[in-house]
PDB file of C-alpha atoms in Angstrom:
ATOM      1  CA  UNK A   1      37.686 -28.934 -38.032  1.00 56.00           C
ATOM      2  CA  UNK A   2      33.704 -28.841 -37.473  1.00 66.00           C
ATOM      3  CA  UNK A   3      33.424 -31.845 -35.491  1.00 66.00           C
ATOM      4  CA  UNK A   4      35.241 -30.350 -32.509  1.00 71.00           C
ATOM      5  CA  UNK A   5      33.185 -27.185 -32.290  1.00 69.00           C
ATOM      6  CA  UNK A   6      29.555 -29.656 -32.841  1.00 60.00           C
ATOM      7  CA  UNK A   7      31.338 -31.811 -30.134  1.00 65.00           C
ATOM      8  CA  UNK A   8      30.936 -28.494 -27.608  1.00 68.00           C
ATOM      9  CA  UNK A   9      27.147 -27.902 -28.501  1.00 65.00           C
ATOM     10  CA  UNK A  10      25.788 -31.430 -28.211  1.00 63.00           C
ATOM     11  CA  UNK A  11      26.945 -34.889 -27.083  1.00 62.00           C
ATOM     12  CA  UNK A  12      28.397 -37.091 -30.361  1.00 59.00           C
ATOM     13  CA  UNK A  13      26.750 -40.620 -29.668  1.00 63.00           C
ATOM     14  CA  UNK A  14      26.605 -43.643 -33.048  1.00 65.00           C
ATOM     15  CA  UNK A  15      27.499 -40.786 -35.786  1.00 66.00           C
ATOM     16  CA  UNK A  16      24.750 -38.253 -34.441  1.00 67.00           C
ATOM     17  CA  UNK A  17      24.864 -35.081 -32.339  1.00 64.00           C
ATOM     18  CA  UNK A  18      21.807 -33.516 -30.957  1.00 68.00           C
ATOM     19  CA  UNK A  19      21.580 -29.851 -31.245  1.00 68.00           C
ATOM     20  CA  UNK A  20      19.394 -28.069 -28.676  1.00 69.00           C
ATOM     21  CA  UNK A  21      17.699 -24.571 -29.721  1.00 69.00           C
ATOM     22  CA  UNK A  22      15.468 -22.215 -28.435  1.00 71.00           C
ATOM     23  CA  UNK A  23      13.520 -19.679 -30.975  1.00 70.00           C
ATOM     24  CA  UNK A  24      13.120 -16.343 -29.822  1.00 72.00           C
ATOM     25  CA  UNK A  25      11.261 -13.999 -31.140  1.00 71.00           C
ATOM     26  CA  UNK A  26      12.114 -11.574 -33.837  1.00 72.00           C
ATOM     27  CA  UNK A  27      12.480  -8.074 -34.172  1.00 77.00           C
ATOM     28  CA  UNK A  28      11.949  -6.738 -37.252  1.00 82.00           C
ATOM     29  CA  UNK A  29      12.569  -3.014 -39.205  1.00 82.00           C
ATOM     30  CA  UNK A  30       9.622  -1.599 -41.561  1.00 90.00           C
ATOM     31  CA  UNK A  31       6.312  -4.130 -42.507  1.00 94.00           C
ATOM     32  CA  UNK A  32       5.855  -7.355 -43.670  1.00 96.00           C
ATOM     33  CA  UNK A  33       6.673  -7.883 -47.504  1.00 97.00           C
ATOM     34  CA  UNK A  34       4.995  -9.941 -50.275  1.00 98.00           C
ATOM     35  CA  UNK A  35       6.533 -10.626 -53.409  1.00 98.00           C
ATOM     36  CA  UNK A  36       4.444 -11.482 -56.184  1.00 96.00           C
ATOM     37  CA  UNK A  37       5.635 -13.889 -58.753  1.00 96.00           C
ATOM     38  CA  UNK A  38       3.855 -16.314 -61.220  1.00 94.00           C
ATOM     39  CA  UNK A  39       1.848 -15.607 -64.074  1.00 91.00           C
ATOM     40  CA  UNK A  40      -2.194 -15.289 -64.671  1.00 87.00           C
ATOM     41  CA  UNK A  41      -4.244 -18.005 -62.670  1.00 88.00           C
ATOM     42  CA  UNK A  42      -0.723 -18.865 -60.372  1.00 92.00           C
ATOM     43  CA  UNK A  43      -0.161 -16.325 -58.096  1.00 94.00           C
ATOM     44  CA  UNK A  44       3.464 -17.248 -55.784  1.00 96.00           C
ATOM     45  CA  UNK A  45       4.245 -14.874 -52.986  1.00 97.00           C
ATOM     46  CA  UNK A  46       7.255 -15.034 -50.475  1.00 97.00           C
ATOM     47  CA  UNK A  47       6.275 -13.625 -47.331  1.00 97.00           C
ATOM     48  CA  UNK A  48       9.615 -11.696 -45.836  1.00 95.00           C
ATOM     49  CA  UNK A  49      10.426  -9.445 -43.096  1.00 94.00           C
ATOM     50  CA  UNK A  50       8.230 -11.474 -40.743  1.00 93.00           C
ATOM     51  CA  UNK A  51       8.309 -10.133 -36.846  1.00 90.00           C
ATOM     52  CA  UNK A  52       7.670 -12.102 -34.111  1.00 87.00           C
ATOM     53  CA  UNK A  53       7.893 -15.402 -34.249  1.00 86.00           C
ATOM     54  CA  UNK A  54       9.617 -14.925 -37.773  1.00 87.00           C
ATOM     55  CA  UNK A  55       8.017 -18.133 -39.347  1.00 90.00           C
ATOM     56  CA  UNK A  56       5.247 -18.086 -41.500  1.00 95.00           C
ATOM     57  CA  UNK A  57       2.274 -20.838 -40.868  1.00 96.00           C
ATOM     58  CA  UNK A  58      -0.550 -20.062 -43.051  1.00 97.00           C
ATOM     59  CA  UNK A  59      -1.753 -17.588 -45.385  1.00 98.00           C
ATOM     60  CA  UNK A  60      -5.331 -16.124 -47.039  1.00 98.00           C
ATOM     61  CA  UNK A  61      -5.311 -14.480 -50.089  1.00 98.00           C
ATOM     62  CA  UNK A  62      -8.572 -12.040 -50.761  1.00 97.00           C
ATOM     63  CA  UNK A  63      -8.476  -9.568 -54.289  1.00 96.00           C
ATOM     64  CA  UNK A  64     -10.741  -6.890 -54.554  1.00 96.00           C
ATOM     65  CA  UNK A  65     -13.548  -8.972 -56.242  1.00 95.00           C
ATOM     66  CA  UNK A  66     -13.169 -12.452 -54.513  1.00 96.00           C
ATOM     67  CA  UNK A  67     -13.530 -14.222 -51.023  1.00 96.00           C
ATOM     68  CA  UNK A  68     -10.560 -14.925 -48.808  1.00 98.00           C
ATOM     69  CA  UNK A  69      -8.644 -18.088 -50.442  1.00 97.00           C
ATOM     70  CA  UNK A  70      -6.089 -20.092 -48.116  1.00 97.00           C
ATOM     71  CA  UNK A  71      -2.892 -20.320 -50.206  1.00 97.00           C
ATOM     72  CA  UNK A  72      -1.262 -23.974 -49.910  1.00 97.00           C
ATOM     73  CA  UNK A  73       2.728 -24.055 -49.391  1.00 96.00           C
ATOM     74  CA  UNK A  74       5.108 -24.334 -52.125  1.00 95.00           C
ATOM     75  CA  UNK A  75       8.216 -23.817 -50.429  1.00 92.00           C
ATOM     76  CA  UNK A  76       9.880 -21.995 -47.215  1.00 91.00           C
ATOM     77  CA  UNK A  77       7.800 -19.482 -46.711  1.00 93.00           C
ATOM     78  CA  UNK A  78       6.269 -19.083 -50.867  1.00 96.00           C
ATOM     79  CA  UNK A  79       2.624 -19.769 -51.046  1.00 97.00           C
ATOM     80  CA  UNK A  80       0.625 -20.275 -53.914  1.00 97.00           C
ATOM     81  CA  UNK A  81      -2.479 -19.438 -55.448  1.00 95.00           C
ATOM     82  CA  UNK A  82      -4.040 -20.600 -58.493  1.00 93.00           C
ATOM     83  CA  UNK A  83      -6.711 -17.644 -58.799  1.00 92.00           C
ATOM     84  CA  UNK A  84      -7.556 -14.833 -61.637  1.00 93.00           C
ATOM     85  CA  UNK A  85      -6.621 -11.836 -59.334  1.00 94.00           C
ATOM     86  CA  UNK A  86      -5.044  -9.766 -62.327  1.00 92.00           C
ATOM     87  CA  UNK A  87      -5.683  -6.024 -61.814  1.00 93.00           C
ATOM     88  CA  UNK A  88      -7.639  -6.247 -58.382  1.00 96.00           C
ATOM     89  CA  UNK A  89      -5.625  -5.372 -55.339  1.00 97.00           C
ATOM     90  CA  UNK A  90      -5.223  -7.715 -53.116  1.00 97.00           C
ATOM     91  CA  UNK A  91      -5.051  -8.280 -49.011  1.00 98.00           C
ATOM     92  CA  UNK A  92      -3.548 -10.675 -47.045  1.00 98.00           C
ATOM     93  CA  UNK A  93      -4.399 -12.869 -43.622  1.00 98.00           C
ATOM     94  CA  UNK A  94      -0.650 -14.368 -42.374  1.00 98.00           C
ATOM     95  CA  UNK A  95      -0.429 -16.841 -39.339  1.00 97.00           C
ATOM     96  CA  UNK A  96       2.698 -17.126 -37.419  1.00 94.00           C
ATOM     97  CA  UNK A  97       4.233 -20.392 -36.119  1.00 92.00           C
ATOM     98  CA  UNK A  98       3.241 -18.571 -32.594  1.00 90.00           C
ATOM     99  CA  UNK A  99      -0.427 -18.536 -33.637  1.00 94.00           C
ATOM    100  CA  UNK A 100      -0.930 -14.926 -33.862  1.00 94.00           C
ATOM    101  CA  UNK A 101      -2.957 -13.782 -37.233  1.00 97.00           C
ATOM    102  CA  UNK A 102      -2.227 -10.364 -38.618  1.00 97.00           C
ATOM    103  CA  UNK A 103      -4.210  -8.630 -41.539  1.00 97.00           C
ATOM    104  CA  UNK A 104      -2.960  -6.905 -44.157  1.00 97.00           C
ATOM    105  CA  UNK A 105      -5.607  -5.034 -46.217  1.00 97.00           C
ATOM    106  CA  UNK A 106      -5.368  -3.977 -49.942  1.00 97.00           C
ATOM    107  CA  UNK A 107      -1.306  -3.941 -49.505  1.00 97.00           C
ATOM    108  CA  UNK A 108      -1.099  -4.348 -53.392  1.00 97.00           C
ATOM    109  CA  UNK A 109      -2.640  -1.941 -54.941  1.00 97.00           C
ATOM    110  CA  UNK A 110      -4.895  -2.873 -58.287  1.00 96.00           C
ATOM    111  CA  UNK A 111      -2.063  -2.214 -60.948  1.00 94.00           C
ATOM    112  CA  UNK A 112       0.176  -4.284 -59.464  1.00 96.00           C
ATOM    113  CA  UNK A 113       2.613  -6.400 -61.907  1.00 95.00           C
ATOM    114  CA  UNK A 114       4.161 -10.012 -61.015  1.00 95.00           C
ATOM    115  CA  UNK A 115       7.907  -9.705 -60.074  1.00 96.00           C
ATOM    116  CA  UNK A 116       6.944  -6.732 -57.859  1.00 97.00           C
ATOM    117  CA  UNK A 117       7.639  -6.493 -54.017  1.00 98.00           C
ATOM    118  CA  UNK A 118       4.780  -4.390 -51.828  1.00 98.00           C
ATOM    119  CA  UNK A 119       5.689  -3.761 -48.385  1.00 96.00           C
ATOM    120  CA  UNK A 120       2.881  -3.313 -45.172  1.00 96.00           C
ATOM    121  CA  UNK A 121       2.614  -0.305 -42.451  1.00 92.00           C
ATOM    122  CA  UNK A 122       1.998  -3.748 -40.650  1.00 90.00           C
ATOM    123  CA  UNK A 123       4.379  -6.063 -38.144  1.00 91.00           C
ATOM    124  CA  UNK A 124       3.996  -8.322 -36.059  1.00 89.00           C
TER     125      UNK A 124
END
């Protein structure tokens, strides 16, 4: 049964047992990758492969004709966007949990199609 294995990991007090843990940091193979889904103005990219502390915090979009544009959270680590960035490429500012910021410049290149995965030279 479960309960006897949670019962070795934490202390089983009124129906609850607290779990210590302890991230560590994560090593990962090849760059960060972006997956591009949505559809014209609604741009929804999971962030994958993440290094380091392995958990996204924030991320910037910037295409090739606009500004940089914080994305807003949608769920796990999916942001969204709700700019026109059809046919420009587009770069990338991710924030780790940890607080480091890494850059990912013109990762997706102009022709670039929603349902399409682009991976970086880039890790953290």
């Amino acid at each position: 049964m479960a309960q006897p294995a949670w019962e070795k990991i934490g202390i089983y007090k009124g129906g609850i047992v607290p779990v210590l843990y302890k991230r560590v940091p994560c090593k990962k193979k090849h760059g960060v990758r972006f997956t591009i889904n949505g559809r014209d103005y609604f741009e929804l990219v999971l962030v994958s492969n993440v290094g380091g502390a392995g958990s996204v915090q924030s991320v910037q979009i910037k295409g090739s004709n606009t500004n940089w544009l914080t994305m807003s959270r949608n769920w796990g680590a999916t942001f969204q966007s709700n700019a026109y960035l059809d046919g420009q490429s587009i770069s990338f500012k991710v924030t780790t949990t940890d607080g480091v910021t890494k850059t990912f410049l013109n990762v997706v290149p102009s022709g670039w199609k929603f349902g399409q995965t682009f991976s970086s030279h880039t890790q953290f």
